[in-house]
């Protein structure tokens, strides 16, 4: 019987490489005994794959799963998001914990491997104003891969709607019973959106600086990613703190790469990102 487990993430394009590197670094710091695998789309460059190999980050290119929704009607970043569904056919593992590339881990999360299949967080649902939210956020998923399940998904892709035009909306339609399956609803500490981090800290009397078990995963969701633009002006203390934590990890990665005398190609891109976020 399979008993192999792994953390998994998905790299759709080179643009999200900084996120993958920081996620990997954070997992290595807090969960060093669990392997990490990055599945990649065919749009990821060979330079990026070479860098992942150089850094001993295992990767596996998977075949594309086409987004059936009209691209003009969805976020352009969702063009290759359905390929993420390939995680459901990683049957070389008995259980996986999937994390989006725009996440950072702040503590030990190995206990997630004891959670049932399709466990996830109603991210942001802890706020009183979001009390009506009941659907899963696909940024963090606990999955027991099953080829037959994946095959059923493929058969339904053109039939089921996706409210957001991406994999999350599809999964919400494919698992319509999930909102009532309370045993699959993970604690909010496993998927705290930066948008709501100040409210979360206030409601739970905690701080990112404390490194308490009340905050284990930060999700830099939506449009702004820490590596894409200079840090925006924002007077929310914990939001700024969350961004600074990500940047601190990235700084250490760039410093390490600079000592390895890596030049050109994808390293130039990573270094430009480093310069932009410190302007």
PDB file of N, CA and C in Angstrom, residues 163-230:
ATOM      1  N   UNK A 163     -17.157  29.719 -11.333  1.00  0.00           N
ATOM      2  CA  UNK A 163     -17.571  31.083 -11.019  1.00  0.00           C
ATOM      3  C   UNK A 163     -16.444  32.089 -11.204  1.00  0.00           C
ATOM      4  N   UNK A 164     -15.193  31.630 -11.026  1.00  0.00           N
ATOM      5  CA  UNK A 164     -14.063  32.547 -11.191  1.00  0.00           C
ATOM      6  C   UNK A 164     -13.296  32.309 -12.485  1.00  0.00           C
ATOM      7  N   UNK A 165     -13.744  31.352 -13.292  1.00  0.00           N
ATOM      8  CA  UNK A 165     -13.074  31.068 -14.553  1.00  0.00           C
ATOM      9  C   UNK A 165     -11.820  30.233 -14.399  1.00  0.00           C
ATOM     10  N   UNK A 166     -11.570  29.719 -13.182  1.00  0.00           N
ATOM     11  CA  UNK A 166     -10.358  28.949 -12.942  1.00  0.00           C
ATOM     12  C   UNK A 166     -10.620  27.634 -12.243  1.00  0.00           C
ATOM     13  N   UNK A 167      -9.533  27.023 -11.764  1.00  0.00           N
ATOM     14  CA  UNK A 167      -9.637  25.709 -11.127  1.00  0.00           C
ATOM     15  C   UNK A 167     -10.468  25.747  -9.850  1.00  0.00           C
ATOM     16  N   UNK A 168     -10.384  26.843  -9.100  1.00  0.00           N
ATOM     17  CA  UNK A 168     -11.123  26.927  -7.838  1.00  0.00           C
ATOM     18  C   UNK A 168     -12.625  26.849  -8.068  1.00  0.00           C
ATOM     19  N   UNK A 169     -13.115  27.618  -9.024  1.00  0.00           N
ATOM     20  CA  UNK A 169     -14.540  27.588  -9.332  1.00  0.00           C
ATOM     21  C   UNK A 169     -14.987  26.226  -9.825  1.00  0.00           C
ATOM     22  N   UNK A 170     -14.122  25.579 -10.621  1.00  0.00           N
ATOM     23  CA  UNK A 170     -14.451  24.238 -11.101  1.00  0.00           C
ATOM     24  C   UNK A 170     -14.556  23.258  -9.939  1.00  0.00           C
ATOM     25  N   UNK A 171     -13.578  23.302  -9.021  1.00  0.00           N
ATOM     26  CA  UNK A 171     -13.597  22.385  -7.880  1.00  0.00           C
ATOM     27  C   UNK A 171     -14.815  22.618  -6.999  1.00  0.00           C
ATOM     28  N   UNK A 172     -15.218  23.865  -6.861  1.00  0.00           N
ATOM     29  CA  UNK A 172     -16.420  24.161  -6.079  1.00  0.00           C
ATOM     30  C   UNK A 172     -17.656  23.538  -6.725  1.00  0.00           C
ATOM     31  N   UNK A 173     -17.686  23.527  -8.050  1.00  0.00           N
ATOM     32  CA  UNK A 173     -18.813  22.905  -8.759  1.00  0.00           C
ATOM     33  C   UNK A 173     -18.722  21.382  -8.724  1.00  0.00           C
ATOM     34  N   UNK A 174     -17.505  20.860  -8.800  1.00  0.00           N
ATOM     35  CA  UNK A 174     -17.310  19.407  -8.834  1.00  0.00           C
ATOM     36  C   UNK A 174     -17.592  18.770  -7.474  1.00  0.00           C
ATOM     37  N   UNK A 175     -17.323  19.519  -6.405  1.00  0.00           N
ATOM     38  CA  UNK A 175     -17.585  19.024  -5.044  1.00  0.00           C
ATOM     39  C   UNK A 175     -18.662  19.889  -4.383  1.00  0.00           C
ATOM     40  N   UNK A 176     -19.902  19.849  -4.890  1.00  0.00           N
ATOM     41  CA  UNK A 176     -20.959  20.738  -4.383  1.00  0.00           C
ATOM     42  C   UNK A 176     -21.340  20.460  -2.934  1.00  0.00           C
ATOM     43  N   UNK A 177     -21.013  19.264  -2.445  1.00  0.00           N
ATOM     44  CA  UNK A 177     -21.376  18.900  -1.075  1.00  0.00           C
ATOM     45  C   UNK A 177     -20.354  19.409  -0.054  1.00  0.00           C
ATOM     46  N   UNK A 178     -19.217  19.935  -0.531  1.00  0.00           N
ATOM     47  CA  UNK A 178     -18.129  20.312   0.379  1.00  0.00           C
ATOM     48  C   UNK A 178     -18.563  21.291   1.477  1.00  0.00           C
ATOM     49  N   UNK A 179     -19.371  22.313   1.193  1.00  0.00           N
ATOM     50  CA  UNK A 179     -19.758  23.258   2.254  1.00  0.00           C
ATOM     51  C   UNK A 179     -20.411  22.600   3.469  1.00  0.00           C
ATOM     52  N   UNK A 180     -21.066  21.456   3.284  1.00  0.00           N
ATOM     53  CA  UNK A 180     -21.738  20.790   4.410  1.00  0.00           C
ATOM     54  C   UNK A 180     -20.847  19.748   5.090  1.00  0.00           C
ATOM     55  N   UNK A 181     -19.693  19.470   4.516  1.00  0.00           N
ATOM     56  CA  UNK A 181     -18.781  18.463   5.083  1.00  0.00           C
ATOM     57  C   UNK A 181     -17.803  19.147   6.040  1.00  0.00           C
ATOM     58  N   UNK A 182     -18.300  19.491   7.193  1.00  0.00           N
ATOM     59  CA  UNK A 182     -17.550  20.314   8.143  1.00  0.00           C
ATOM     60  C   UNK A 182     -16.214  19.700   8.550  1.00  0.00           C
ATOM     61  N   UNK A 183     -16.109  18.382   8.535  1.00  0.00           N
ATOM     62  CA  UNK A 183     -14.864  17.729   8.945  1.00  0.00           C
ATOM     63  C   UNK A 183     -13.729  17.989   7.962  1.00  0.00           C
ATOM     64  N   UNK A 184     -14.070  18.524   6.800  1.00  0.00           N
ATOM     65  CA  UNK A 184     -13.053  18.851   5.798  1.00  0.00           C
ATOM     66  C   UNK A 184     -12.666  20.328   5.816  1.00  0.00           C
ATOM     67  N   UNK A 185     -13.274  21.085   6.698  1.00  0.00           N
ATOM     68  CA  UNK A 185     -13.000  22.519   6.785  1.00  0.00           C
ATOM     69  C   UNK A 185     -11.834  22.755   7.738  1.00  0.00           C
ATOM     70  N   UNK A 186     -10.694  23.128   7.192  1.00  0.00           N
ATOM     71  CA  UNK A 186      -9.500  23.341   8.001  1.00  0.00           C
ATOM     72  C   UNK A 186      -9.549  24.676   8.727  1.00  0.00           C
ATOM     73  N   UNK A 187      -8.783  24.753   9.801  1.00  0.00           N
ATOM     74  CA  UNK A 187      -8.656  26.000  10.556  1.00  0.00           C
ATOM     75  C   UNK A 187      -8.113  27.104   9.649  1.00  0.00           C
ATOM     76  N   UNK A 188      -8.569  28.307   9.875  1.00  0.00           N
ATOM     77  CA  UNK A 188      -8.169  29.437   9.031  1.00  0.00           C
ATOM     78  C   UNK A 188      -6.677  29.716   9.077  1.00  0.00           C
ATOM     79  N   UNK A 189      -5.987  29.262  10.108  1.00  0.00           N
ATOM     80  CA  UNK A 189      -4.554  29.529  10.237  1.00  0.00           C
ATOM     81  C   UNK A 189      -3.740  28.911   9.108  1.00  0.00           C
ATOM     82  N   UNK A 190      -4.355  27.991   8.356  1.00  0.00           N
ATOM     83  CA  UNK A 190      -3.660  27.341   7.249  1.00  0.00           C
ATOM     84  C   UNK A 190      -3.811  28.077   5.913  1.00  0.00           C
ATOM     85  N   UNK A 191      -4.536  29.173   5.902  1.00  0.00           N
ATOM     86  CA  UNK A 191      -4.710  29.915   4.644  1.00  0.00           C
ATOM     87  C   UNK A 191      -5.245  31.308   4.975  1.00  0.00           C
ATOM     88  N   UNK A 192      -4.343  32.179   5.407  1.00  0.00           N
ATOM     89  CA  UNK A 192      -4.737  33.530   5.801  1.00  0.00           C
ATOM     90  C   UNK A 192      -4.380  34.501   4.684  1.00  0.00           C
ATOM     91  N   UNK A 193      -5.371  35.061   4.005  1.00  0.00           N
ATOM     92  CA  UNK A 193      -5.093  36.009   2.922  1.00  0.00           C
ATOM     93  C   UNK A 193      -4.481  37.300   3.470  1.00  0.00           C
ATOM     94  N   UNK A 194      -3.492  37.828   2.774  1.00  0.00           N
ATOM     95  CA  UNK A 194      -2.872  39.083   3.217  1.00  0.00           C
ATOM     96  C   UNK A 194      -3.906  40.197   3.319  1.00  0.00           C
ATOM     97  N   UNK A 195      -4.908  40.140   2.472  1.00  0.00           N
ATOM     98  CA  UNK A 195      -5.962  41.154   2.479  1.00  0.00           C
ATOM     99  C   UNK A 195      -6.641  41.257   3.847  1.00  0.00           C
ATOM    100  N   UNK A 196      -6.694  40.128   4.562  1.00  0.00           N
ATOM    101  CA  UNK A 196      -7.412  40.088   5.831  1.00  0.00           C
ATOM    102  C   UNK A 196      -6.505  39.813   7.035  1.00  0.00           C
ATOM    103  N   UNK A 197      -5.202  39.858   6.848  1.00  0.00           N
ATOM    104  CA  UNK A 197      -4.302  39.459   7.925  1.00  0.00           C
ATOM    105  C   UNK A 197      -4.415  40.362   9.151  1.00  0.00           C
ATOM    106  N   UNK A 198      -4.651  41.666   8.950  1.00  0.00           N
ATOM    107  CA  UNK A 198      -4.787  42.558  10.101  1.00  0.00           C
ATOM    108  C   UNK A 198      -6.039  42.238  10.907  1.00  0.00           C
ATOM    109  N   UNK A 199      -7.138  41.976  10.205  1.00  0.00           N
ATOM    110  CA  UNK A 199      -8.377  41.614  10.898  1.00  0.00           C
ATOM    111  C   UNK A 199      -8.216  40.295  11.635  1.00  0.00           C
ATOM    112  N   UNK A 200      -7.536  39.349  11.015  1.00  0.00           N
ATOM    113  CA  UNK A 200      -7.321  38.044  11.641  1.00  0.00           C
ATOM    114  C   UNK A 200      -6.507  38.190  12.922  1.00  0.00           C
ATOM    115  N   UNK A 201      -5.419  38.961  12.847  1.00  0.00           N
ATOM    116  CA  UNK A 201      -4.572  39.153  14.031  1.00  0.00           C
ATOM    117  C   UNK A 201      -5.339  39.853  15.155  1.00  0.00           C
ATOM    118  N   UNK A 202      -6.185  40.800  14.777  1.00  0.00           N
ATOM    119  CA  UNK A 202      -6.982  41.516  15.780  1.00  0.00           C
ATOM    120  C   UNK A 202      -7.987  40.574  16.447  1.00  0.00           C
ATOM    121  N   UNK A 203      -8.676  39.776  15.652  1.00  0.00           N
ATOM    122  CA  UNK A 203      -9.697  38.874  16.188  1.00  0.00           C
ATOM    123  C   UNK A 203      -9.094  37.757  17.042  1.00  0.00           C
ATOM    124  N   UNK A 204      -7.856  37.360  16.719  1.00  0.00           N
ATOM    125  CA  UNK A 204      -7.236  36.231  17.413  1.00  0.00           C
ATOM    126  C   UNK A 204      -6.133  36.651  18.381  1.00  0.00           C
ATOM    127  N   UNK A 205      -6.014  37.964  18.561  1.00  0.00           N
ATOM    128  CA  UNK A 205      -5.023  38.494  19.507  1.00  0.00           C
ATOM    129  C   UNK A 205      -3.642  37.877  19.272  1.00  0.00           C
ATOM    130  N   UNK A 206      -3.164  37.993  18.038  1.00  0.00           N
ATOM    131  CA  UNK A 206      -1.874  37.404  17.692  1.00  0.00           C
ATOM    132  C   UNK A 206      -1.107  38.332  16.761  1.00  0.00           C
ATOM    133  N   UNK A 207       0.126  37.971  16.497  1.00  0.00           N
ATOM    134  CA  UNK A 207       0.984  38.777  15.636  1.00  0.00           C
ATOM    135  C   UNK A 207       1.889  37.867  14.829  1.00  0.00           C
ATOM    136  N   UNK A 208       2.235  38.296  13.621  1.00  0.00           N
ATOM    137  CA  UNK A 208       3.164  37.527  12.807  1.00  0.00           C
ATOM    138  C   UNK A 208       4.522  37.429  13.481  1.00  0.00           C
ATOM    139  N   UNK A 209       4.898  38.460  14.206  1.00  0.00           N
ATOM    140  CA  UNK A 209       6.201  38.489  14.869  1.00  0.00           C
ATOM    141  C   UNK A 209       6.315  37.418  15.942  1.00  0.00           C
ATOM    142  N   UNK A 210       5.188  37.018  16.505  1.00  0.00           N
ATOM    143  CA  UNK A 210       5.197  36.019  17.580  1.00  0.00           C
ATOM    144  C   UNK A 210       5.496  34.614  17.075  1.00  0.00           C
ATOM    145  N   UNK A 211       5.282  34.403  15.770  1.00  0.00           N
ATOM    146  CA  UNK A 211       5.429  33.066  15.196  1.00  0.00           C
ATOM    147  C   UNK A 211       4.618  32.033  15.989  1.00  0.00           C
ATOM    148  N   UNK A 212       3.387  32.411  16.322  1.00  0.00           N
ATOM    149  CA  UNK A 212       2.528  31.508  17.080  1.00  0.00           C
ATOM    150  C   UNK A 212       1.867  30.510  16.142  1.00  0.00           C
ATOM    151  N   UNK A 213       1.282  29.465  16.735  1.00  0.00           N
ATOM    152  CA  UNK A 213       0.614  28.467  15.908  1.00  0.00           C
ATOM    153  C   UNK A 213      -0.758  28.928  15.438  1.00  0.00           C
ATOM    154  N   UNK A 214      -1.091  30.195  15.700  1.00  0.00           N
ATOM    155  CA  UNK A 214      -2.344  30.756  15.198  1.00  0.00           C
ATOM    156  C   UNK A 214      -2.209  31.229  13.753  1.00  0.00           C
ATOM    157  N   UNK A 215      -0.969  31.339  13.272  1.00  0.00           N
ATOM    158  CA  UNK A 215      -0.715  31.782  11.901  1.00  0.00           C
ATOM    159  C   UNK A 215       0.336  30.859  11.302  1.00  0.00           C
ATOM    160  N   UNK A 216      -0.079  29.971  10.402  1.00  0.00           N
ATOM    161  CA  UNK A 216       0.859  29.007   9.836  1.00  0.00           C
ATOM    162  C   UNK A 216       1.115  29.201   8.350  1.00  0.00           C
ATOM    163  N   UNK A 217       0.150  29.731   7.627  1.00  0.00           N
ATOM    164  CA  UNK A 217       0.349  29.960   6.188  1.00  0.00           C
ATOM    165  C   UNK A 217      -0.266  31.298   5.792  1.00  0.00           C
ATOM    166  N   UNK A 218       0.550  32.127   5.158  1.00  0.00           N
ATOM    167  CA  UNK A 218       0.065  33.388   4.606  1.00  0.00           C
ATOM    168  C   UNK A 218      -0.135  33.203   3.107  1.00  0.00           C
ATOM    169  N   UNK A 219      -1.251  33.716   2.600  1.00  0.00           N
ATOM    170  CA  UNK A 219      -1.603  33.589   1.185  1.00  0.00           C
ATOM    171  C   UNK A 219      -1.638  34.981   0.553  1.00  0.00           C
ATOM    172  N   UNK A 220      -0.672  35.234  -0.322  1.00  0.00           N
ATOM    173  CA  UNK A 220      -0.602  36.535  -1.009  1.00  0.00           C
ATOM    174  C   UNK A 220      -1.488  36.464  -2.253  1.00  0.00           C
ATOM    175  N   UNK A 221      -2.777  36.369  -2.004  1.00  0.00           N
ATOM    176  CA  UNK A 221      -3.696  36.117  -3.106  1.00  0.00           C
ATOM    177  C   UNK A 221      -4.038  37.405  -3.853  1.00  0.00           C
ATOM    178  N   UNK A 222      -4.881  37.224  -4.878  1.00  0.00           N
ATOM    179  CA  UNK A 222      -5.389  38.333  -5.697  1.00  0.00           C
ATOM    180  C   UNK A 222      -4.283  38.957  -6.543  1.00  0.00           C
ATOM    181  N   UNK A 223      -4.490  40.210  -6.914  1.00  0.00           N
ATOM    182  CA  UNK A 223      -3.654  40.837  -7.947  1.00  0.00           C
ATOM    183  C   UNK A 223      -2.229  41.087  -7.490  1.00  0.00           C
ATOM    184  N   UNK A 224      -2.058  41.644  -6.293  1.00  0.00           N
ATOM    185  CA  UNK A 224      -0.721  42.033  -5.856  1.00  0.00           C
ATOM    186  C   UNK A 224       0.072  40.842  -5.320  1.00  0.00           C
ATOM    187  N   UNK A 225       1.263  40.640  -5.897  1.00  0.00           N
ATOM    188  CA  UNK A 225       2.204  39.647  -5.399  1.00  0.00           C
ATOM    189  C   UNK A 225       3.459  40.377  -4.933  1.00  0.00           C
ATOM    190  N   UNK A 226       4.085  39.930  -3.870  1.00  0.00           N
ATOM    191  CA  UNK A 226       5.250  40.649  -3.332  1.00  0.00           C
ATOM    192  C   UNK A 226       6.388  40.799  -4.322  1.00  0.00           C
ATOM    193  N   UNK A 227       6.471  39.903  -5.301  1.00  0.00           N
ATOM    194  CA  UNK A 227       7.593  39.939  -6.234  1.00  0.00           C
ATOM    195  C   UNK A 227       7.290  40.700  -7.529  1.00  0.00           C
ATOM    196  N   UNK A 228       6.090  41.182  -7.685  1.00  0.00           N
ATOM    197  CA  UNK A 228       5.752  41.802  -8.964  1.00  0.00           C
ATOM    198  C   UNK A 228       5.940  43.306  -8.996  1.00  0.00           C
ATOM    199  N   UNK A 229       5.805  43.946  -7.875  1.00  0.00           N
ATOM    200  CA  UNK A 229       5.876  45.401  -7.853  1.00  0.00           C
ATOM    201  C   UNK A 229       6.565  45.873  -6.580  1.00  0.00           C
ATOM    202  N   UNK A 230       6.955  47.125  -6.589  1.00  0.00           N
ATOM    203  CA  UNK A 230       7.464  47.727  -5.369  1.00  0.00           C
ATOM    204  C   UNK A 230       6.357  47.675  -4.320  1.00  0.00           C
TER     205      UNK A 230
END
